[in-house]
Amino acid sequence: MNYGRFAAVYDDLMEDIPYEQYVEWIAETMRSGSVLDLACGTGVLSELMAELGYEVTASDLSADMLTVAQKRFKESELDIPVLQLSMDNLEGLEGFDAVTIAIDSLNYLATEAQVTKTFDQVYAALKPGGYFFFDVHSVFKVDEIFMNSPFVYDGEDLAYMWHTEKGSAPHSVIHDLTFFVREGWMFERFEETHEQRTFPIESYKKWLAEAGFTVESVTADFTADAPSNESERIFFRAKK
């Protein structure tokens, strides 16, 4: 998924995401080591992990996202290699202690085949005993909560209107976003369309096992609790 101009406003839209809790979740399992941060976006999670001492490699498919991430790393004086690649094509990457796919990025893969290929690629990129951390939207969130649009945000320098509709595949959603970004005394308008799809928890567990992983935990909503029927974000920790 190429985010285009979305990269310029991404951090404003994600300001409520508790990235620190994501790092704490990883640190509960491993305190150090090499981490491949797939679909890193603007590099917030990569930065936090590097500041804690992890040896981070950041990657994303979007050149715009990586440009923002590189600026972030430079300003923080962090030496974080950056790669432009798709999460389902990691050929040649290997030897990592952990791989992350954070903040529902996996949901941009539209088919079962893409998800299972990604799991296979992640498995190959990990050392024996390495960990795979990722989260996805729940089926409940995609099928129910997202259908309560429109969602509206009105800030001082940024406003947006967010409309959603069901996608053609099961448990998929189409996000149509219209942004208004302050440019001096005026607001510039631009539009983005994003498509996401999720799958039942049991499907993810099955595909992880088929790739060779042992699923160590499945939790929900930045807690240690097991998912319920109304959980919104599902977290997986798997081990090679």
Coordinates of C-alpha atoms in Angstrom, one line a residue:
M1 CA 0.0 0.0 0.0
N2 CA 1.5 3.4 -1.0
Y3 CA 0.2 6.1 1.3
G4 CA 1.1 9.0 -1.0
R5 CA 0.4 12.4 0.7
F6 CA -1.1 10.6 3.7
A7 CA 2.5 10.4 5.1
A8 CA 2.5 14.1 5.7
V9 CA -0.5 13.9 8.1
Y10 CA 0.0 10.4 9.4
D11 CA 1.5 11.3 12.8
D12 CA -1.3 13.7 13.5
L13 CA -3.9 11.0 12.9
M14 CA -2.0 8.5 15.0
E15 CA -1.3 10.6 18.0
D16 CA -3.6 8.5 20.2
I17 CA -1.8 5.3 19.5
P18 CA 0.1 4.2 22.6
Y19 CA 3.4 3.2 20.9
E20 CA 5.1 3.1 24.2
Q21 CA 2.8 0.2 25.3
Y22 CA 3.7 -1.6 22.0
V23 CA 7.4 -1.4 23.0
E24 CA 6.6 -2.5 26.5
W25 CA 4.8 -5.5 25.0
I26 CA 7.9 -6.5 23.0
A27 CA 10.2 -5.8 25.9
E28 CA 8.2 -8.3 28.1
T29 CA 9.6 -11.0 25.8
M30 CA 13.0 -9.7 24.7
R31 CA 15.1 -6.9 26.2
S32 CA 17.6 -6.6 23.3
G33 CA 18.4 -7.9 19.9
S34 CA 17.9 -7.1 16.2
V35 CA 14.4 -6.1 15.0
L36 CA 13.0 -5.8 11.5
D37 CA 10.1 -3.3 11.8
L38 CA 8.0 -4.0 8.7
A39 CA 5.5 -1.4 7.5
C40 CA 7.2 1.1 9.8
G41 CA 5.3 4.1 8.5
T42 CA 6.9 7.3 9.7
G43 CA 9.2 5.4 12.1
V44 CA 7.7 6.1 15.5
L45 CA 7.9 2.5 16.7
S46 CA 11.4 2.1 15.2
E47 CA 12.6 5.2 17.0
L48 CA 11.3 4.1 20.4
M49 CA 12.8 0.6 20.0
A50 CA 16.2 2.0 18.9
E51 CA 16.2 4.4 21.9
L52 CA 15.8 1.3 24.2
G53 CA 18.8 -0.3 22.6
Y54 CA 17.3 -2.6 20.0
E55 CA 19.2 -2.9 16.7
V56 CA 16.4 -1.8 14.4
T57 CA 16.0 -2.0 10.6
A58 CA 13.0 0.0 9.4
S59 CA 11.1 -0.9 6.2
D60 CA 8.0 0.3 4.4
L61 CA 6.6 0.1 0.9
S62 CA 5.9 3.8 0.7
A63 CA 8.8 6.1 -0.2
D64 CA 6.9 9.0 1.3
M65 CA 6.6 7.3 4.7
L66 CA 10.3 6.4 4.6
T67 CA 11.3 10.0 3.9
V68 CA 9.5 11.1 7.0
A69 CA 11.0 8.2 9.0
Q70 CA 14.5 9.1 7.8
K71 CA 14.1 12.7 8.9
R72 CA 12.9 11.5 12.3
F73 CA 15.9 9.2 12.7
K74 CA 18.3 11.9 11.7
E75 CA 16.8 14.4 14.1
S76 CA 17.1 11.8 16.9
E77 CA 20.7 11.0 15.9
L78 CA 19.8 7.3 15.4
D79 CA 21.5 5.0 13.0
I80 CA 18.6 3.0 11.7
P81 CA 18.9 1.4 8.2
V82 CA 15.9 2.0 6.0
L83 CA 14.6 -0.4 3.3
Q84 CA 11.8 0.1 0.8
L85 CA 10.1 -3.2 0.4
S86 CA 6.7 -5.0 0.7
M87 CA 6.1 -7.1 3.8
D88 CA 5.4 -10.1 1.7
N89 CA 8.7 -10.0 -0.2
L90 CA 11.6 -10.2 2.2
E91 CA 14.0 -12.2 0.0
G92 CA 17.5 -12.1 1.2
L93 CA 16.7 -10.8 4.7
E94 CA 17.6 -13.1 7.5
G95 CA 19.1 -13.4 11.0
F96 CA 16.7 -11.1 13.0
D97 CA 15.8 -11.8 16.6
A98 CA 12.3 -10.3 16.0
V99 CA 10.0 -9.0 13.3
T100 CA 7.2 -6.5 13.9
I101 CA 4.2 -5.5 11.8
A102 CA 2.5 -2.9 14.0
I103 CA -0.7 -0.9 14.0
D104 CA -2.9 -3.1 11.7
S105 CA -0.5 -2.8 8.8
L106 CA -1.0 -6.5 8.0
N107 CA -4.7 -5.6 7.2
Y108 CA -3.5 -3.9 4.0
L109 CA -2.9 -7.3 2.5
A110 CA -6.0 -8.2 0.6
T111 CA -5.9 -11.9 0.2
E112 CA -5.2 -15.1 2.3
A113 CA -2.3 -15.8 -0.1
Q114 CA -0.6 -12.5 0.7
V115 CA -0.9 -13.1 4.4
T116 CA 0.4 -16.6 4.3
K117 CA 3.3 -15.6 2.1
T118 CA 4.1 -12.8 4.6
F119 CA 4.2 -15.3 7.4
D120 CA 6.5 -17.6 5.4
Q121 CA 8.8 -14.6 4.6
V122 CA 8.9 -13.5 8.2
Y123 CA 9.7 -17.0 9.4
A124 CA 12.6 -17.1 6.9
A125 CA 13.9 -13.7 8.1
L126 CA 14.0 -14.8 11.8
K127 CA 16.7 -16.6 13.7
P128 CA 15.7 -19.9 15.3
G129 CA 13.9 -18.9 18.5
G130 CA 13.1 -15.5 17.0
Y131 CA 9.8 -13.7 17.7
F132 CA 7.1 -12.3 15.4
F133 CA 4.9 -9.5 16.9
F134 CA 1.9 -8.1 15.1
D135 CA -1.6 -6.8 15.5
V136 CA -4.7 -6.7 13.4
H137 CA -8.2 -5.2 13.4
S138 CA -10.7 -7.6 14.8
V139 CA -13.6 -8.9 12.7
F140 CA -16.0 -7.0 15.0
K141 CA -14.2 -3.7 14.4
V142 CA -14.2 -4.1 10.6
D143 CA -17.7 -5.4 10.3
E144 CA -19.4 -3.3 13.0
I145 CA -17.4 -0.3 14.4
F146 CA -16.1 0.9 11.1
M147 CA -19.6 0.9 9.7
N148 CA -20.6 3.7 12.1
S149 CA -19.0 6.3 9.9
P150 CA -18.8 9.1 9.0
F151 CA -16.0 10.1 11.5
V152 CA -15.0 13.7 11.6
Y153 CA -12.0 15.5 13.1
D154 CA -11.6 19.2 13.3
G155 CA -8.2 20.5 14.5
E156 CA -6.4 23.8 14.2
D157 CA -4.2 22.9 11.3
L158 CA -5.9 19.7 10.1
A159 CA -9.4 18.5 9.6
Y160 CA -10.7 15.4 7.9
M161 CA -13.9 13.5 7.0
W162 CA -13.7 9.7 7.1
H163 CA -16.4 7.6 5.3
T164 CA -16.3 3.8 5.3
E165 CA -18.2 1.1 3.4
K166 CA -18.0 -2.6 3.2
G167 CA -15.5 -4.0 0.8
S168 CA -16.2 -6.8 -1.7
A169 CA -14.3 -9.5 0.4
P170 CA -15.5 -10.8 3.7
H171 CA -14.4 -8.7 6.7
S172 CA -13.0 -5.9 4.5
V173 CA -13.6 -2.2 4.5
I174 CA -13.0 0.8 2.2
H175 CA -11.9 4.0 3.9
D176 CA -12.5 7.2 1.9
L177 CA -10.8 10.1 3.6
T178 CA -10.9 13.8 2.7
F179 CA -8.3 16.0 4.3
F180 CA -8.0 19.7 4.8
V181 CA -4.5 20.8 5.7
R182 CA -3.7 24.4 6.7
E183 CA -1.4 26.2 4.2
G184 CA -0.9 29.7 5.5
W185 CA -4.4 31.3 5.6
M186 CA -6.0 28.6 3.5
F187 CA -6.7 24.9 3.7
E188 CA -5.5 22.6 1.0
R189 CA -7.8 19.6 0.3
F190 CA -6.7 16.2 -0.8
E191 CA -8.3 12.7 -0.8
E192 CA -7.1 9.2 -0.1
T193 CA -8.8 5.8 -0.4
H194 CA -7.5 2.9 1.7
E195 CA -8.7 -0.7 1.7
Q196 CA -8.2 -3.1 4.6
R197 CA -9.2 -6.7 5.3
T198 CA -9.0 -8.9 8.3
F199 CA -9.6 -12.5 9.1
P200 CA -10.8 -14.5 12.1
I201 CA -8.3 -15.2 14.9
E202 CA -8.4 -18.9 14.2
S203 CA -7.4 -18.3 10.6
Y204 CA -4.3 -16.3 11.7
K205 CA -3.4 -19.0 14.2
K206 CA -3.7 -21.7 11.6
W207 CA -1.6 -19.9 9.1
L208 CA 1.1 -19.1 11.6
A209 CA 1.3 -22.8 12.6
E210 CA 1.5 -23.8 8.9
A211 CA 4.4 -21.4 8.4
G212 CA 6.2 -23.2 11.3
F213 CA 5.5 -20.8 14.2
T214 CA 4.4 -21.6 17.7
V215 CA 1.7 -19.1 18.8
E216 CA 2.7 -18.1 22.3
S217 CA -0.1 -15.5 23.0
V218 CA -3.1 -13.9 21.5
T219 CA -4.3 -10.8 23.4
A220 CA -6.5 -7.7 22.8
D221 CA -6.5 -4.0 22.9
F222 CA -3.1 -3.3 24.4
T223 CA -3.8 -5.5 27.4
A224 CA -2.8 -9.0 28.6
D225 CA -6.5 -10.1 28.3
A226 CA -7.7 -12.7 25.9
P227 CA -9.9 -11.3 23.0
S228 CA -13.6 -11.1 23.5
N229 CA -16.4 -10.8 21.0
E230 CA -16.1 -7.0 21.1
S231 CA -12.3 -6.6 21.2
E232 CA -11.1 -4.2 18.5
R233 CA -7.4 -4.9 18.1
I234 CA -5.9 -8.4 18.3
F235 CA -2.2 -8.9 19.2
F236 CA -0.2 -12.0 18.3
R237 CA 3.2 -13.1 19.6
A238 CA 4.6 -16.1 17.8
K239 CA 8.0 -17.9 18.0
K240 CA 10.1 -19.6 15.4

